[in-house]
Amino acid sequence: AVVSTQSTGEQFETLNDTMNDSVDDAELEAIKARMKEMEEEAEKLKELQAETEKTMGMATSPGTTAPAAFPTPEEKEEADKRSVYVGNVDYSSTAKELEQHFRGCGTINRVTILCDKFTGSPKGFAYIEFSDTTSVEAAVALHESLFKGRQIKVSAKRTNQPGMGSRG
C-alpha cells in the first residue's frame, strides 16, 4: 500500500492544478494560433493596400513624394479657366444630363452639381469643367438655352479671390 502524506484536500488541489495547467496550455496555444492568423491577415492587408496605392499612383515609400491631396492655387485657376457656371438648373437634373446638353462644346472633364450640405438637395446650379479653354466659349454660347424646360444661365467660371467675400 502507498502511504500519502497529503490530505484529501491537498491531493485535490494538486490534481486541479495539473488539470488547470493543461487547460491553460490549450488556451495559450489557441491564443497563439489566433495571434499568428491575425499577423498573417495584417500582412495580407498591407500588401493589398500597397498594391492599391500603386495602381492609384500614390506613393507609399518614405523617399518618394505623394501627389498633392489638393490642387495648388495655380492649378485651381487653370481649371477655372476651363470651366463654366450654369445657373437655373432644374433640381431633378443629373450630371449625366448636363453632360449630354454640353457635349457638343468639347470634352468634359467633370460636372459638379452643388447640393445643400444639410438637406442634400440640389441648389439649382452647376459647374462644368472642360479639357480646354476653347470649349468655354462654345458653352457660353448656350446661355439662355432651354434645359429641361428652364432657361439656363451660362457664364465663364470666376476664380475666387481669398479675402474678397461679402461677409465681414
PDB file of C-alpha atoms in Angstrom:
ATOM      1  CA  ALA A   1       0.000   0.000   0.000  1.00  0.00           C
ATOM      2  CA  VAL A   2       1.123   3.510  -0.808  1.00  0.00           C
ATOM      3  CA  VAL A   3       1.076   5.905   2.072  1.00  0.00           C
ATOM      4  CA  SER A   4       0.405   9.529   1.227  1.00  0.00           C
ATOM      5  CA  THR A   5       1.338  12.368   3.482  1.00  0.00           C
ATOM      6  CA  GLN A   6      -1.063  14.739   1.722  1.00  0.00           C
ATOM      7  CA  SER A   7      -4.558  15.229   2.973  1.00  0.00           C
ATOM      8  CA  THR A   8      -7.503  14.665   0.609  1.00  0.00           C
ATOM      9  CA  GLY A   9      -7.876  18.430   0.083  1.00  0.00           C
ATOM     10  CA  GLU A  10      -4.210  18.804  -0.813  1.00  0.00           C
ATOM     11  CA  GLN A  11      -4.448  15.879  -3.266  1.00  0.00           C
ATOM     12  CA  PHE A  12      -7.492  17.536  -4.892  1.00  0.00           C
ATOM     13  CA  GLU A  13      -5.605  20.827  -5.240  1.00  0.00           C
ATOM     14  CA  THR A  14      -2.646  19.058  -6.888  1.00  0.00           C
ATOM     15  CA  LEU A  15      -4.980  17.285  -9.328  1.00  0.00           C
ATOM     16  CA  ASN A  16      -6.857  20.552 -10.004  1.00  0.00           C
ATOM     17  CA  ASP A  17      -3.572  22.422 -10.647  1.00  0.00           C
ATOM     18  CA  THR A  18      -2.494  19.726 -13.125  1.00  0.00           C
ATOM     19  CA  MET A  19      -5.846  19.993 -14.958  1.00  0.00           C
ATOM     20  CA  ASN A  20      -5.682  23.813 -14.956  1.00  0.00           C
ATOM     21  CA  ASP A  21      -2.156  23.701 -16.361  1.00  0.00           C
ATOM     22  CA  SER A  22      -3.332  21.549 -19.289  1.00  0.00           C
ATOM     23  CA  VAL A  23      -6.382  23.815 -19.829  1.00  0.00           C
ATOM     24  CA  ASP A  24      -4.149  26.918 -19.621  1.00  0.00           C
ATOM     25  CA  ASP A  25      -1.735  25.341 -22.131  1.00  0.00           C
ATOM     26  CA  ALA A  26      -4.615  24.632 -24.543  1.00  0.00           C
ATOM     27  CA  GLU A  27      -5.931  28.190 -24.167  1.00  0.00           C
ATOM     28  CA  LEU A  28      -2.440  29.591 -24.621  1.00  0.00           C
ATOM     29  CA  GLU A  29      -1.952  27.549 -27.792  1.00  0.00           C
ATOM     30  CA  ALA A  30      -5.321  28.735 -29.128  1.00  0.00           C
ATOM     31  CA  ILE A  31      -4.388  32.357 -28.407  1.00  0.00           C
ATOM     32  CA  LYS A  32      -1.005  31.901 -30.100  1.00  0.00           C
ATOM     33  CA  ALA A  33      -2.685  30.356 -33.150  1.00  0.00           C
ATOM     34  CA  ARG A  34      -5.198  33.211 -33.351  1.00  0.00           C
ATOM     35  CA  MET A  35      -2.376  35.757 -32.985  1.00  0.00           C
ATOM     36  CA  LYS A  36      -0.495  34.144 -35.857  1.00  0.00           C
ATOM     37  CA  GLU A  37      -3.663  34.254 -38.028  1.00  0.00           C
ATOM     38  CA  MET A  38      -4.124  37.939 -37.210  1.00  0.00           C
ATOM     39  CA  GLU A  39      -0.494  38.751 -38.065  1.00  0.00           C
ATOM     40  CA  GLU A  40      -0.805  36.916 -41.395  1.00  0.00           C
ATOM     41  CA  GLU A  41      -4.051  38.772 -42.129  1.00  0.00           C
ATOM     42  CA  ALA A  42      -2.417  42.107 -41.278  1.00  0.00           C
ATOM     43  CA  GLU A  43       0.443  41.310 -43.653  1.00  0.00           C
ATOM     44  CA  LYS A  44      -2.032  40.477 -46.446  1.00  0.00           C
ATOM     45  CA  LEU A  45      -3.856  43.773 -45.795  1.00  0.00           C
ATOM     46  CA  LYS A  46      -0.575  45.699 -46.006  1.00  0.00           C
ATOM     47  CA  GLU A  47       0.206  44.028 -49.338  1.00  0.00           C
ATOM     48  CA  LEU A  48      -3.291  44.812 -50.676  1.00  0.00           C
ATOM     49  CA  GLN A  49      -3.025  48.429 -49.548  1.00  0.00           C
ATOM     50  CA  ALA A  50       0.395  48.824 -51.162  1.00  0.00           C
ATOM     51  CA  GLU A  51      -0.923  47.258 -54.385  1.00  0.00           C
ATOM     52  CA  THR A  52      -3.978  49.545 -54.391  1.00  0.00           C
ATOM     53  CA  GLU A  53      -1.869  52.644 -53.750  1.00  0.00           C
ATOM     54  CA  LYS A  54       0.490  51.567 -56.529  1.00  0.00           C
ATOM     55  CA  THR A  55      -2.345  51.186 -59.062  1.00  0.00           C
ATOM     56  CA  MET A  56      -3.852  54.520 -57.999  1.00  0.00           C
ATOM     57  CA  GLY A  57      -0.484  56.221 -58.473  1.00  0.00           C
ATOM     58  CA  MET A  58       0.025  57.049 -54.809  1.00  0.00           C
ATOM     59  CA  ALA A  59       3.492  56.923 -53.318  1.00  0.00           C
ATOM     60  CA  THR A  60       3.984  54.846 -50.192  1.00  0.00           C
ATOM     61  CA  SER A  61       7.709  54.717 -49.570  1.00  0.00           C
ATOM     62  CA  PRO A  62       9.221  57.423 -47.371  1.00  0.00           C
ATOM     63  CA  GLY A  63      11.670  58.574 -50.063  1.00  0.00           C
ATOM     64  CA  THR A  64       9.026  59.433 -52.654  1.00  0.00           C
ATOM     65  CA  THR A  65       6.503  62.222 -52.632  1.00  0.00           C
ATOM     66  CA  ALA A  66       2.800  61.552 -52.881  1.00  0.00           C
ATOM     67  CA  PRO A  67       0.673  63.620 -55.245  1.00  0.00           C
ATOM     68  CA  ALA A  68      -0.869  66.674 -53.596  1.00  0.00           C
ATOM     69  CA  ALA A  69      -4.225  65.979 -51.977  1.00  0.00           C
ATOM     70  CA  PHE A  70      -5.450  69.437 -53.000  1.00  0.00           C
ATOM     71  CA  PRO A  71      -4.651  71.363 -56.164  1.00  0.00           C
ATOM     72  CA  THR A  72      -2.381  74.367 -55.915  1.00  0.00           C
ATOM     73  CA  PRO A  73      -3.878  77.849 -56.440  1.00  0.00           C
ATOM     74  CA  GLU A  74      -2.326  77.862 -59.931  1.00  0.00           C
ATOM     75  CA  GLU A  75      -3.963  74.501 -60.765  1.00  0.00           C
ATOM     76  CA  LYS A  76      -7.309  75.779 -59.448  1.00  0.00           C
ATOM     77  CA  GLU A  77      -7.040  78.916 -61.559  1.00  0.00           C
ATOM     78  CA  GLU A  78      -6.166  76.840 -64.636  1.00  0.00           C
ATOM     79  CA  ALA A  79      -9.204  74.577 -64.046  1.00  0.00           C
ATOM     80  CA  ASP A  80     -11.405  77.670 -63.539  1.00  0.00           C
ATOM     81  CA  LYS A  81     -10.314  79.000 -66.954  1.00  0.00           C
ATOM     82  CA  ARG A  82     -11.621  75.754 -68.478  1.00  0.00           C
ATOM     83  CA  SER A  83     -14.924  75.821 -66.537  1.00  0.00           C
ATOM     84  CA  VAL A  84     -18.365  77.382 -66.823  1.00  0.00           C
ATOM     85  CA  TYR A  85     -21.046  78.242 -64.275  1.00  0.00           C
ATOM     86  CA  VAL A  86     -24.541  77.001 -65.157  1.00  0.00           C
ATOM     87  CA  GLY A  87     -27.411  78.650 -63.282  1.00  0.00           C
ATOM     88  CA  ASN A  88     -31.171  77.996 -63.087  1.00  0.00           C
ATOM     89  CA  VAL A  89     -30.595  74.238 -63.405  1.00  0.00           C
ATOM     90  CA  ASP A  90     -33.660  72.075 -62.772  1.00  0.00           C
ATOM     91  CA  TYR A  91     -33.459  70.405 -59.349  1.00  0.00           C
ATOM     92  CA  SER A  92     -34.080  66.942 -60.813  1.00  0.00           C
ATOM     93  CA  SER A  93     -31.153  67.253 -63.251  1.00  0.00           C
ATOM     94  CA  THR A  94     -28.303  64.785 -63.169  1.00  0.00           C
ATOM     95  CA  ALA A  95     -24.653  65.275 -64.062  1.00  0.00           C
ATOM     96  CA  LYS A  96     -25.122  62.906 -66.990  1.00  0.00           C
ATOM     97  CA  GLU A  97     -27.989  65.017 -68.392  1.00  0.00           C
ATOM     98  CA  LEU A  98     -25.916  68.197 -68.129  1.00  0.00           C
ATOM     99  CA  GLU A  99     -23.038  66.402 -69.788  1.00  0.00           C
ATOM    100  CA  GLN A 100     -25.356  65.442 -72.676  1.00  0.00           C
ATOM    101  CA  HIS A 101     -26.518  69.064 -73.052  1.00  0.00           C
ATOM    102  CA  PHE A 102     -22.951  70.461 -73.198  1.00  0.00           C
ATOM    103  CA  ARG A 103     -21.331  67.545 -75.052  1.00  0.00           C
ATOM    104  CA  GLY A 104     -21.169  69.470 -78.340  1.00  0.00           C
ATOM    105  CA  CYS A 105     -18.999  72.171 -76.746  1.00  0.00           C
ATOM    106  CA  GLY A 106     -15.985  69.915 -76.192  1.00  0.00           C
ATOM    107  CA  THR A 107     -14.537  67.192 -73.998  1.00  0.00           C
ATOM    108  CA  ILE A 108     -15.913  67.392 -70.454  1.00  0.00           C
ATOM    109  CA  ASN A 109     -13.635  66.527 -67.528  1.00  0.00           C
ATOM    110  CA  ARG A 110     -16.141  66.978 -64.708  1.00  0.00           C
ATOM    111  CA  VAL A 111     -19.708  68.063 -63.977  1.00  0.00           C
ATOM    112  CA  THR A 112     -20.425  69.289 -60.445  1.00  0.00           C
ATOM    113  CA  ILE A 113     -23.972  69.902 -59.252  1.00  0.00           C
ATOM    114  CA  LEU A 114     -23.828  71.722 -55.942  1.00  0.00           C
ATOM    115  CA  CYS A 115     -26.081  70.463 -53.153  1.00  0.00           C
ATOM    116  CA  ASP A 116     -27.128  71.819 -49.767  1.00  0.00           C
ATOM    117  CA  LYS A 117     -24.820  70.300 -47.144  1.00  0.00           C
ATOM    118  CA  PHE A 118     -27.647  69.796 -44.636  1.00  0.00           C
ATOM    119  CA  THR A 119     -30.513  68.541 -46.793  1.00  0.00           C
ATOM    120  CA  GLY A 120     -28.549  67.065 -49.706  1.00  0.00           C
ATOM    121  CA  SER A 121     -30.951  68.650 -52.205  1.00  0.00           C
ATOM    122  CA  PRO A 122     -29.513  70.413 -55.282  1.00  0.00           C
ATOM    123  CA  LYS A 123     -29.019  74.196 -55.103  1.00  0.00           C
ATOM    124  CA  GLY A 124     -30.012  74.769 -58.731  1.00  0.00           C
ATOM    125  CA  PHE A 125     -26.602  75.486 -60.239  1.00  0.00           C
ATOM    126  CA  ALA A 126     -23.620  73.544 -61.506  1.00  0.00           C
ATOM    127  CA  TYR A 127     -20.060  73.849 -62.772  1.00  0.00           C
ATOM    128  CA  ILE A 128     -18.769  72.105 -65.869  1.00  0.00           C
ATOM    129  CA  GLU A 129     -15.020  71.707 -66.397  1.00  0.00           C
ATOM    130  CA  PHE A 130     -13.799  71.142 -69.956  1.00  0.00           C
ATOM    131  CA  SER A 131     -10.450  69.799 -71.129  1.00  0.00           C
ATOM    132  CA  ASP A 132      -9.559  73.048 -72.951  1.00  0.00           C
ATOM    133  CA  THR A 133     -10.405  76.760 -72.808  1.00  0.00           C
ATOM    134  CA  THR A 134     -11.936  76.934 -76.301  1.00  0.00           C
ATOM    135  CA  SER A 135     -14.808  74.774 -75.060  1.00  0.00           C
ATOM    136  CA  VAL A 136     -15.744  77.512 -72.575  1.00  0.00           C
ATOM    137  CA  GLU A 137     -16.571  79.914 -75.423  1.00  0.00           C
ATOM    138  CA  ALA A 138     -18.799  77.293 -77.072  1.00  0.00           C
ATOM    139  CA  ALA A 139     -20.538  76.585 -73.747  1.00  0.00           C
ATOM    140  CA  VAL A 140     -21.184  80.283 -73.072  1.00  0.00           C
ATOM    141  CA  ALA A 141     -22.955  80.359 -76.449  1.00  0.00           C
ATOM    142  CA  LEU A 142     -25.595  78.099 -74.792  1.00  0.00           C
ATOM    143  CA  HIS A 143     -26.520  80.963 -72.422  1.00  0.00           C
ATOM    144  CA  GLU A 144     -30.317  81.296 -72.173  1.00  0.00           C
ATOM    145  CA  SER A 145     -30.856  77.952 -73.957  1.00  0.00           C
ATOM    146  CA  LEU A 146     -33.564  75.605 -72.670  1.00  0.00           C
ATOM    147  CA  PHE A 147     -32.581  72.690 -70.473  1.00  0.00           C
ATOM    148  CA  LYS A 148     -35.365  70.534 -69.033  1.00  0.00           C
ATOM    149  CA  GLY A 149     -37.876  73.315 -69.723  1.00  0.00           C
ATOM    150  CA  ARG A 150     -35.841  76.027 -67.972  1.00  0.00           C
ATOM    151  CA  GLN A 151     -33.784  78.839 -69.446  1.00  0.00           C
ATOM    152  CA  ILE A 152     -30.271  78.266 -68.090  1.00  0.00           C
ATOM    153  CA  LYS A 153     -27.621  80.895 -67.441  1.00  0.00           C
ATOM    154  CA  VAL A 154     -24.124  80.028 -68.647  1.00  0.00           C
ATOM    155  CA  SER A 155     -21.038  82.126 -67.933  1.00  0.00           C
ATOM    156  CA  ALA A 156     -17.309  81.565 -67.601  1.00  0.00           C
ATOM    157  CA  LYS A 157     -16.471  80.468 -64.059  1.00  0.00           C
ATOM    158  CA  ARG A 158     -14.783  83.130 -61.999  1.00  0.00           C
ATOM    159  CA  THR A 159     -11.832  82.363 -59.749  1.00  0.00           C
ATOM    160  CA  ASN A 160     -12.457  83.065 -56.083  1.00  0.00           C
ATOM    161  CA  GLN A 161     -10.140  85.647 -54.586  1.00  0.00           C
ATOM    162  CA  PRO A 162      -9.268  84.910 -50.928  1.00  0.00           C
ATOM    163  CA  GLY A 163     -10.499  87.622 -48.602  1.00  0.00           C
ATOM    164  CA  MET A 164     -12.874  89.086 -51.180  1.00  0.00           C
ATOM    165  CA  GLY A 165     -16.042  87.525 -49.758  1.00  0.00           C
ATOM    166  CA  SER A 166     -19.173  89.532 -48.988  1.00  0.00           C
ATOM    167  CA  ARG A 167     -19.110  88.618 -45.278  1.00  0.00           C
ATOM    168  CA  GLY A 168     -17.408  90.694 -42.727  1.00  0.00           C
TER     169      GLY A 168
END
